[in-house]
Amino acid sequence: MNDSAPAVVLRGVTKKYGDFTAVDSVDLEVPRGSIYGFLGPNGAGKTTTIRMILDIVKPTRGSIAVLGADSALKVRNRIGYLPEEKGLYKKMKAWAIVSYFAQLKGIDAKESKRRAYELLEKYGLKDFADAKCETLSKGMGQKVQVLASIAHRPEFVILDEPFSGLDPANQQVLEGVIRDLRDQGSTVVFSTHVMSHAERMCDRILLVARAKKIFDGTIPEARALIPRQVRLSGPSRELLERLPGVARVEPVEEEGAVGRFELTMADDAHPQDLLRHCFRESIELASFEHHEPTLHEVFLHLVGEEAKVASFR
Amino acid sequence: MRNAYLVATREYAENARTKGFWVNLLMFPILLVASVKVPELLQDKAKPVRHFVLLDQSGEFEGAVQKGIDRAHNRKVAGALLKHAQVWSDPKKAPEAPDVDWTQLPADQMGNFDPSQDPLEQFEAMVGQGEIAEAFSDPAAIKAFESVLRASMKPDAPEFSAPRRDYERVELPEGVDPTAPVMEIAKGLKPYLSGGKMPGSDRGLFALVVIPPDAAQRLKRPTDGAMAAKNQQHGADGVQFWSSNLTDQEFREEVQSALDAEVRAREFERRGVDEKTVKEVQQTRIQFASFDPTKAEGDERVSIADTLRKWAPVGFVYLLFVAIFNTVVMLLNNTVEEKSNRIIEVLVSSATPGEIMMGKLMGIAGVGLTMLCAWVLSLLGVLMWFAGPSVQWAGPLLDVIRSSGLLPLFAFYFVGGYLIFAGIFLAVGSLCSTVKEAQNFVGSAIILLMVPLFTMVFVAQEPNGTLATVMSWIPIYTPFVMMNRAAADPPLFELWGTGILMAVTAIGMLWLSGKIFRIGILRTGQPPRLIELLKALRTPSKLQ
């Protein structure tokens, strides 16, 4: 096994259920030590991809390597997994569940118990460590389950929709868990259809829609996919159109927005260069606003309005 | 293997911690004790000593009736002594030339026994003929019979205690005229007959017997013509028996037969027949004993222990059924639970389906075995506690369970039956996504599983008959039916043949259910149709 190999490599992976194609020839590399987001609307094929990575489901075509092995099952003790639908043994105590799953991953009984209490305490569940799972709230149960999937300190963690169903406070705790994992050197893949989590946390993302990969790369790379826009209050439309790197100028059609324009930059141009140019040329600007496009905007740009209607809530 | 062990211990711990498990465990001995103690209590409570009023207006029959009632009681005592002797009979004691001191018996009884033969067998025959009752009015005679019978009983047999009288005569209450017409007397006693307490007593009146002044004239003879019968319809009813209890006919029969015996004796006299001769003729009989050819030579006599040995397996079949059914339903529910809350996905990413299945099988088997061990131990414990004079079958039953090979066979058939049914239920559980779907299946499975319970009694009566033999060869019934037949020494070929077939079926079932389990546990939605399943078994990726 090659430890310098990427955590996950997918080559032309396709999964068909009868006539239905759930995943369509996806290529992917997840580098070690990164936080990788799988993004896409519901039904895009994220969960199927994850199940194939774990070798729970076999791909119809293509090859998958996980931690250098040709099947995740061969390295299962080095992997942690949180499935999309969450559930716990109702009658078991929180610490016992964490300990049980850690033991299944090869940790001995005593050590697993110690780690269970340690993790529960660290992430704010100390008082519930000895509570039966049926008495926990949904959010607490979900946190317990996340902890159960990482108590064996896996090199590679794969979390399917870890944020769904959590309140903002717990979402923040979970973000902390994921960052801690990365800091310990683990590779984390999580899927979500909420772009803001990915935006905040991911080193790289995979965008899928309708079974196909649309994009994978870093977040700046993703943002660079759509032309940047700048709003400014400036002299005249004619002058602005002559500035370097400006592709198009439109007046802002809002009330009281006389003299304000929206500039669409050329693909390779950056708003910073535009601002510098204006200083040098002593072009007076009353205001200058530039905002980075959100992943959401990138996504809409890539898949179009259709996906918005079809899938996003 | 480590993972299978982990899964097994978790399953065991989870199920052993449920309330149901402990209720099951504790209910059994409680029910066992109750099943013995409650009828005992009920017998005392339900049939208290019953009071009756006997009024003989003819003045001719009172003594005869009293004697008849005494005789009936004595017969009960004799019967109880016989039962006691049978329960504690020692099959090891030689029936021939027993070492008995016959001179203890009352002189008039000596002649009824052949000193060279087994006393128990002769006693049994005499009690069967109802001839011994006279002697049993004397407590000393009862003691004498008991010590004679001890010759064929086990040395540790407890002392016999005679049952109490069921019916006691009371006087007519003050204010009721004993010479009044029957209807009037009945009217006066009506409140007591229908439940009211008799004056100076804590209970009501069970029965009123009135013998009218002309009772001796009211006889029915086989020679009576149709005319006479017709005339009788118009007259009074002769002896009148008043009681509000219509279910207990015993006393009525005792009184009636006492009166019949009396009028018959008079008939003998009237017709010049010597009654003593008739009695002697009636007591003449042929020697008769039961033998069982399957038992060792010299040990063929049938005792109560033999009867118990025949029927004890029926109890074990019940235990087998309850234990297997309880455990496999647990297995089904656990599997469906894990599927419906998707824990199974985490499990599958941590252990192979084979390990998970093995773990579940072992864990739940452990639960079942714990339950069975607890039951068998409490059964033995309760029997040991009971073994004594009050529950006479407990001691022999204990011997039967301990001496015969029932327990090892029971363990073998539990494991075999468990594996077969666990295979079926596990496969089904893996295909169902909700408990509801699973329950539909359980309904039909119960019916299939119940068949050996329906046939249990027939199999016990005819353990090597066609029904038993045929059912033994159906692997899903082998454990129950062979357990049922265990005491009847089925042919060795069948014992081994069905055992091997059962083991092979269990292995095959586990192999098949392992394949289904692998496919099923990750499936969601409706259970597949059979045809889909068969296709999927050939190409497993189809269903995933």
Coordinates of N, CA and C in Angstrom, one line a residue, chain B residues 223-384:
Chain B
T223 N -87.9 -57.1 34.4 CA -89.1 -57.9 33.9 C -90.3 -57.0 33.9
D224 N -90.2 -55.8 34.4 CA -91.4 -54.9 34.3 C -91.8 -54.6 32.9
G225 N -93.0 -54.7 32.6 CA -93.5 -54.4 31.3 C -93.6 -52.9 31.0
A226 N -94.0 -52.6 29.8 CA -94.2 -51.2 29.4 C -95.3 -50.6 30.2
M227 N -96.3 -51.3 30.6 CA -97.4 -50.8 31.4 C -96.9 -50.2 32.8
A228 N -96.1 -51.0 33.4 CA -95.5 -50.6 34.7 C -94.7 -49.3 34.6
A229 N -93.9 -49.3 33.6 CA -93.1 -48.1 33.3 C -94.0 -46.9 33.2
K230 N -95.1 -47.1 32.5 CA -96.1 -46.0 32.2 C -96.7 -45.6 33.5
N231 N -97.1 -46.5 34.4 CA -97.7 -46.2 35.7 C -96.7 -45.4 36.5
Q232 N -95.4 -45.7 36.4 CA -94.5 -45.0 37.3 C -94.3 -43.6 36.9
Q233 N -94.6 -43.3 35.7 CA -94.5 -41.9 35.2 C -95.5 -41.0 36.0
H234 N -96.6 -41.6 36.4 CA -97.6 -40.8 37.0 C -97.3 -40.6 38.5
G235 N -96.6 -41.6 39.1 CA -96.4 -41.5 40.5 C -95.3 -40.5 40.9
A236 N -94.9 -40.5 42.2 CA -93.8 -39.6 42.6 C -92.5 -40.2 42.1
D237 N -91.4 -39.5 42.4 CA -90.1 -39.9 41.8 C -89.4 -40.9 42.7
G238 N -90.0 -41.4 43.7 CA -89.2 -42.3 44.5 C -88.2 -41.5 45.4
V239 N -87.0 -42.0 45.5 CA -86.0 -41.3 46.3 C -85.7 -40.0 45.6
Q240 N -85.7 -38.9 46.4 CA -85.5 -37.6 45.8 C -84.1 -37.0 46.2
F241 N -83.4 -36.5 45.2 CA -82.1 -35.9 45.5 C -82.2 -34.5 45.1
W242 N -82.0 -33.6 46.1 CA -82.1 -32.2 45.8 C -80.8 -31.5 46.0
S243 N -80.4 -30.8 44.9 CA -79.1 -30.1 45.0 C -79.1 -29.0 43.9
S244 N -78.5 -27.9 44.3 CA -78.4 -26.8 43.2 C -77.2 -27.0 42.4
N245 N -76.3 -27.9 42.8 CA -75.1 -28.1 42.0 C -75.3 -29.3 41.1
L246 N -75.4 -28.9 39.8 CA -75.8 -29.9 38.8 C -74.5 -30.6 38.2
T247 N -73.4 -29.9 38.4 CA -72.1 -30.4 37.8 C -71.5 -31.6 38.6
D248 N -71.6 -31.5 39.9 CA -71.0 -32.5 40.7 C -71.9 -33.7 40.9
Q249 N -71.8 -34.7 40.1 CA -72.7 -35.8 40.2 C -72.2 -37.0 41.1
E250 N -71.0 -36.8 41.6 CA -70.4 -37.9 42.3 C -71.2 -38.4 43.5
F251 N -71.7 -37.5 44.3 CA -72.4 -37.9 45.5 C -73.7 -38.5 45.2
R252 N -74.4 -38.0 44.2 CA -75.6 -38.5 43.8 C -75.5 -40.0 43.4
E253 N -74.4 -40.2 42.6 CA -74.1 -41.6 42.2 C -73.8 -42.5 43.4
E254 N -73.1 -42.0 44.3 CA -72.7 -42.8 45.5 C -74.0 -43.2 46.2
V255 N -74.9 -42.2 46.4 CA -76.2 -42.6 47.2 C -77.0 -43.6 46.4
Q256 N -77.1 -43.3 45.1 CA -77.9 -44.1 44.2 C -77.4 -45.6 44.2
S257 N -76.0 -45.7 44.1 CA -75.5 -47.1 44.0 C -75.6 -47.8 45.3
A258 N -75.5 -47.0 46.4 CA -75.7 -47.6 47.7 C -77.1 -48.2 47.9
L259 N -78.1 -47.4 47.4 CA -79.5 -47.9 47.5 C -79.7 -49.1 46.6
D260 N -79.1 -49.0 45.4 CA -79.3 -50.1 44.4 C -78.7 -51.3 45.0
A261 N -77.5 -51.2 45.6 CA -76.9 -52.4 46.2 C -77.8 -53.0 47.3
E262 N -78.4 -52.1 48.1 CA -79.3 -52.6 49.1 C -80.5 -53.4 48.5
V263 N -81.1 -52.7 47.6 CA -82.3 -53.4 47.0 C -81.9 -54.7 46.3
R264 N -80.7 -54.7 45.7 CA -80.3 -55.9 45.0 C -80.1 -57.0 46.0
A265 N -79.5 -56.7 47.2 CA -79.3 -57.7 48.2 C -80.6 -58.3 48.6
R266 N -81.6 -57.4 48.7 CA -82.9 -57.9 49.1 C -83.5 -58.8 48.0
E267 N -83.2 -58.5 46.8 CA -83.7 -59.3 45.7 C -83.0 -60.7 45.8
F268 N -81.7 -60.7 46.1 CA -81.0 -62.0 46.2 C -81.8 -62.9 47.2
E269 N -82.1 -62.2 48.3 CA -82.7 -63.0 49.4 C -84.1 -63.5 48.9
R270 N -84.9 -62.5 48.3 CA -86.2 -62.8 47.9 C -86.2 -64.0 46.9
R271 N -85.2 -64.0 46.0 CA -85.1 -65.1 45.0 C -84.4 -66.3 45.4
G272 N -83.9 -66.2 46.7 CA -83.2 -67.4 47.2 C -81.8 -67.6 46.7
V273 N -81.1 -66.5 46.3 CA -79.7 -66.6 45.8 C -78.8 -66.2 47.0
D274 N -77.8 -67.0 47.1 CA -76.8 -66.7 48.2 C -75.9 -65.5 47.8
E275 N -76.0 -64.4 48.5 CA -75.3 -63.2 48.1 C -73.8 -63.5 48.2
K276 N -73.3 -64.2 49.2 CA -71.9 -64.5 49.4 C -71.3 -65.2 48.1
T277 N -72.1 -66.1 47.6 CA -71.7 -66.9 46.5 C -71.5 -65.9 45.3
V278 N -72.4 -65.0 45.1 CA -72.3 -64.1 44.0 C -71.1 -63.3 44.1
K279 N -70.8 -62.8 45.4 CA -69.6 -61.9 45.6 C -68.4 -62.7 45.3
E280 N -68.3 -63.9 45.7 CA -67.1 -64.7 45.5 C -66.9 -64.9 44.0
V281 N -68.0 -65.2 43.3 CA -67.9 -65.3 41.8 C -67.4 -64.0 41.2
Q282 N -67.9 -62.9 41.7 CA -67.5 -61.6 41.2 C -66.0 -61.4 41.4
Q283 N -65.5 -61.9 42.5 CA -64.1 -61.6 42.8 C -63.1 -62.6 42.2
T284 N -63.6 -63.5 41.5 CA -62.7 -64.5 40.8 C -62.2 -63.7 39.5
R285 N -60.8 -63.8 39.3 CA -60.3 -63.1 38.1 C -59.0 -63.8 37.6
I286 N -58.7 -63.4 36.5 CA -57.4 -63.9 35.8 C -56.3 -63.0 36.2
Q287 N -55.1 -63.6 36.2 CA -53.9 -62.8 36.5 C -53.6 -61.9 35.2
F288 N -53.3 -60.6 35.5 CA -53.1 -59.7 34.3 C -52.0 -58.7 34.7
A289 N -51.1 -58.4 33.8 CA -50.1 -57.4 34.0 C -49.7 -56.8 32.6
S290 N -49.3 -55.5 32.6 CA -48.8 -54.9 31.4 C -47.3 -55.0 31.2
F291 N -46.8 -55.2 30.0 CA -45.4 -55.3 29.8 C -45.0 -54.5 28.6
D292 N -43.8 -53.9 28.6 CA -43.3 -53.1 27.5 C -42.2 -53.8 26.8
P293 N -42.3 -54.3 25.6 CA -41.3 -55.1 25.0 C -40.0 -54.3 24.7
T294 N -40.1 -53.0 24.7 CA -38.8 -52.2 24.4 C -37.9 -52.1 25.5
K295 N -38.4 -52.5 26.7 CA -37.5 -52.3 27.9 C -36.7 -53.5 28.1
A296 N -35.6 -53.4 28.9 CA -34.7 -54.4 29.1 C -35.3 -55.6 29.8
E297 N -34.8 -56.8 29.5 CA -35.4 -58.0 30.1 C -35.4 -57.9 31.6
G298 N -36.5 -58.4 32.1 CA -36.7 -58.4 33.5 C -37.1 -57.0 34.1
D299 N -37.2 -56.0 33.2 CA -37.6 -54.7 33.6 C -38.8 -54.2 32.8
E300 N -39.6 -55.1 32.3 CA -40.6 -54.7 31.3 C -41.9 -54.2 32.0
R301 N -42.0 -54.3 33.3 CA -43.2 -53.8 33.9 C -43.4 -52.3 33.7
V302 N -44.6 -51.9 33.4 CA -44.9 -50.5 33.2 C -45.2 -49.8 34.5
S303 N -44.4 -48.8 34.8 CA -44.6 -48.0 36.0 C -45.0 -46.6 35.6
I304 N -45.3 -45.8 36.6 CA -45.7 -44.4 36.3 C -44.5 -43.6 35.7
A305 N -43.3 -44.0 36.1 CA -42.1 -43.4 35.5 C -42.0 -43.6 34.0
D306 N -42.5 -44.8 33.6 CA -42.5 -45.1 32.1 C -43.5 -44.2 31.4
T307 N -44.6 -44.0 32.0 CA -45.6 -43.1 31.4 C -45.0 -41.7 31.3
L308 N -44.4 -41.2 32.4 CA -43.8 -39.9 32.4 C -42.7 -39.8 31.3
R309 N -42.0 -40.9 31.2 CA -40.9 -40.9 30.2 C -41.5 -40.7 28.8
K310 N -42.7 -41.3 28.6 CA -43.3 -41.1 27.3 C -43.8 -39.7 27.1
W311 N -44.2 -39.0 28.1 CA -44.8 -37.7 27.9 C -43.9 -36.5 28.2
A312 N -42.8 -36.8 28.9 CA -41.9 -35.7 29.2 C -41.4 -35.0 27.9
P313 N -41.1 -35.7 26.8 CA -40.7 -35.1 25.6 C -41.7 -34.0 25.1
V314 N -43.0 -34.2 25.3 CA -44.0 -33.3 24.9 C -43.7 -31.9 25.5
G315 N -43.3 -31.9 26.8 CA -42.9 -30.7 27.5 C -41.7 -30.0 26.8
F316 N -40.8 -30.9 26.4 CA -39.6 -30.4 25.8 C -39.8 -29.8 24.4
V317 N -40.8 -30.4 23.7 CA -41.2 -29.9 22.4 C -41.7 -28.4 22.6
Y318 N -42.5 -28.3 23.6 CA -43.0 -26.9 23.9 C -41.9 -26.0 24.1
L319 N -41.0 -26.3 25.0 CA -39.8 -25.5 25.3 C -39.0 -25.2 24.1
L320 N -38.8 -26.2 23.3 CA -38.1 -26.0 22.0 C -38.7 -25.0 21.2
F321 N -40.0 -25.2 21.0 CA -40.8 -24.3 20.2 C -40.7 -22.8 20.7
V322 N -41.0 -22.7 22.0 CA -41.0 -21.3 22.5 C -39.6 -20.7 22.4
A323 N -38.5 -21.5 22.7 CA -37.2 -20.9 22.7 C -36.8 -20.6 21.2
I324 N -37.0 -21.5 20.3 CA -36.6 -21.2 18.9 C -37.4 -20.0 18.4
F325 N -38.7 -20.0 18.6 CA -39.5 -19.0 18.1 C -39.1 -17.6 18.6
N326 N -38.9 -17.5 19.9 CA -38.6 -16.3 20.6 C -37.3 -15.7 20.0
T327 N -36.3 -16.6 19.9 CA -35.0 -16.1 19.5 C -35.0 -15.7 18.0
V328 N -35.6 -16.5 17.1 CA -35.5 -16.1 15.7 C -36.3 -14.8 15.5
V329 N -37.3 -14.6 16.2 CA -38.1 -13.3 16.1 C -37.2 -12.1 16.5
M330 N -36.4 -12.4 17.6 CA -35.5 -11.4 18.1 C -34.5 -11.0 16.9
L331 N -34.0 -12.1 16.3 CA -33.1 -11.9 15.2 C -33.7 -11.1 14.1
L332 N -34.9 -11.4 13.8 CA -35.6 -10.7 12.7 C -35.8 -9.2 13.0
N333 N -36.2 -9.0 14.2 CA -36.5 -7.6 14.7 C -35.2 -6.8 14.7
N334 N -34.1 -7.4 15.2 CA -32.8 -6.7 15.3 C -32.3 -6.3 13.9
T335 N -32.5 -7.3 13.0 CA -32.0 -7.0 11.6 C -32.8 -5.9 10.9
V336 N -34.1 -6.0 11.1 CA -34.9 -5.0 10.5 C -34.6 -3.6 11.1
E337 N -34.4 -3.6 12.4 CA -34.1 -2.3 13.1 C -32.8 -1.7 12.5
E338 N -31.8 -2.5 12.4 CA -30.5 -2.0 11.9 C -30.7 -1.6 10.5
K339 N -31.6 -2.3 9.7 CA -31.8 -1.8 8.4 C -32.5 -0.5 8.3
S340 N -33.6 -0.4 9.1 CA -34.4 0.8 9.0 C -33.7 2.0 9.5
N341 N -32.8 1.9 10.5 CA -32.1 3.1 10.9 C -30.7 3.2 10.3
R342 N -30.4 2.3 9.3 CA -29.2 2.4 8.5 C -27.9 2.2 9.3
I343 N -28.0 1.7 10.5 CA -26.8 1.3 11.2 C -26.0 0.3 10.4
I344 N -26.8 -0.5 9.7 CA -26.2 -1.6 8.9 C -25.1 -1.0 8.0
E345 N -25.3 0.2 7.5 CA -24.3 0.7 6.5 C -23.0 1.0 7.2
V346 N -23.1 1.5 8.5 CA -21.8 1.7 9.2 C -21.2 0.3 9.5
L347 N -22.1 -0.7 9.9 CA -21.6 -2.0 10.2 C -20.9 -2.6 9.0
V348 N -21.5 -2.4 7.8 CA -20.9 -3.0 6.6 C -19.6 -2.4 6.2
S349 N -19.5 -1.1 6.6 CA -18.2 -0.4 6.3 C -17.2 -0.8 7.4
S350 N -17.6 -1.5 8.4 CA -16.6 -1.9 9.5 C -16.4 -3.4 9.5
A351 N -17.3 -4.2 9.0 CA -17.2 -5.6 9.1 C -17.8 -6.2 7.8
T352 N -17.4 -7.4 7.5 CA -18.0 -8.1 6.3 C -19.4 -8.5 6.6
P353 N -20.3 -8.6 5.6 CA -21.7 -9.2 5.9 C -21.6 -10.5 6.6
G354 N -20.6 -11.3 6.2 CA -20.5 -12.7 6.8 C -20.2 -12.5 8.3
E355 N -19.3 -11.6 8.7 CA -19.0 -11.4 10.1 C -20.3 -10.9 10.8
I356 N -21.0 -10.0 10.2 CA -22.2 -9.5 10.9 C -23.2 -10.6 11.1
M357 N -23.4 -11.4 10.1 CA -24.4 -12.4 10.2 C -24.0 -13.4 11.2
M358 N -22.8 -13.8 11.2 CA -22.3 -14.8 12.1 C -22.4 -14.3 13.6
G359 N -22.0 -13.0 13.7 CA -22.1 -12.4 15.0 C -23.6 -12.4 15.5
K360 N -24.5 -12.0 14.7 CA -25.9 -12.0 15.1 C -26.4 -13.4 15.5
L361 N -26.0 -14.3 14.6 CA -26.4 -15.7 14.9 C -25.9 -16.2 16.3
M362 N -24.7 -15.9 16.5 CA -24.1 -16.4 17.8 C -24.7 -15.6 19.0
G363 N -24.8 -14.3 18.8 CA -25.3 -13.5 19.9 C -26.7 -13.9 20.3
I364 N -27.5 -14.1 19.3 CA -28.9 -14.4 19.7 C -29.0 -15.9 20.1
A365 N -28.2 -16.7 19.6 CA -28.1 -18.1 20.1 C -27.8 -18.1 21.5
G366 N -26.9 -17.2 21.9 CA -26.5 -17.1 23.3 C -27.6 -16.7 24.2
V367 N -28.4 -15.8 23.6 CA -29.6 -15.4 24.4 C -30.6 -16.6 24.6
G368 N -30.8 -17.3 23.5 CA -31.7 -18.4 23.5 C -31.2 -19.5 24.5
L369 N -29.9 -19.8 24.4 CA -29.3 -20.8 25.3 C -29.4 -20.4 26.8
T370 N -29.2 -19.1 27.0 CA -29.3 -18.6 28.4 C -30.7 -18.9 28.9
M371 N -31.7 -18.5 28.0 CA -33.1 -18.7 28.4 C -33.3 -20.2 28.7
L372 N -32.9 -21.0 27.8 CA -33.2 -22.5 27.9 C -32.5 -23.0 29.2
C373 N -31.2 -22.6 29.4 CA -30.5 -23.2 30.6 C -31.3 -22.7 31.8
A374 N -31.7 -21.5 31.8 CA -32.4 -21.0 33.0 C -33.7 -21.8 33.2
W375 N -34.4 -22.1 32.1 CA -35.6 -22.8 32.2 C -35.4 -24.2 32.7
V376 N -34.4 -24.9 32.1 CA -34.2 -26.3 32.4 C -33.7 -26.3 33.9
L377 N -32.8 -25.4 34.3 CA -32.4 -25.4 35.7 C -33.5 -25.1 36.6
S378 N -34.4 -24.2 36.3 CA -35.5 -23.9 37.2 C -36.5 -25.1 37.2
L379 N -36.6 -25.7 36.1 CA -37.5 -26.9 36.0 C -36.9 -28.0 37.0
L380 N -35.6 -28.2 36.9 CA -35.0 -29.2 37.8 C -35.1 -28.8 39.2
G381 N -34.9 -27.5 39.4 CA -35.0 -26.9 40.8 C -36.3 -27.1 41.4
V382 N -37.3 -26.7 40.6 CA -38.7 -26.8 41.1 C -39.1 -28.2 41.4
L383 N -38.7 -29.1 40.5 CA -39.0 -30.5 40.7 C -38.4 -31.0 41.9
M384 N -37.1 -30.6 42.2 CA -36.4 -31.1 43.4 C -37.1 -30.6 44.6

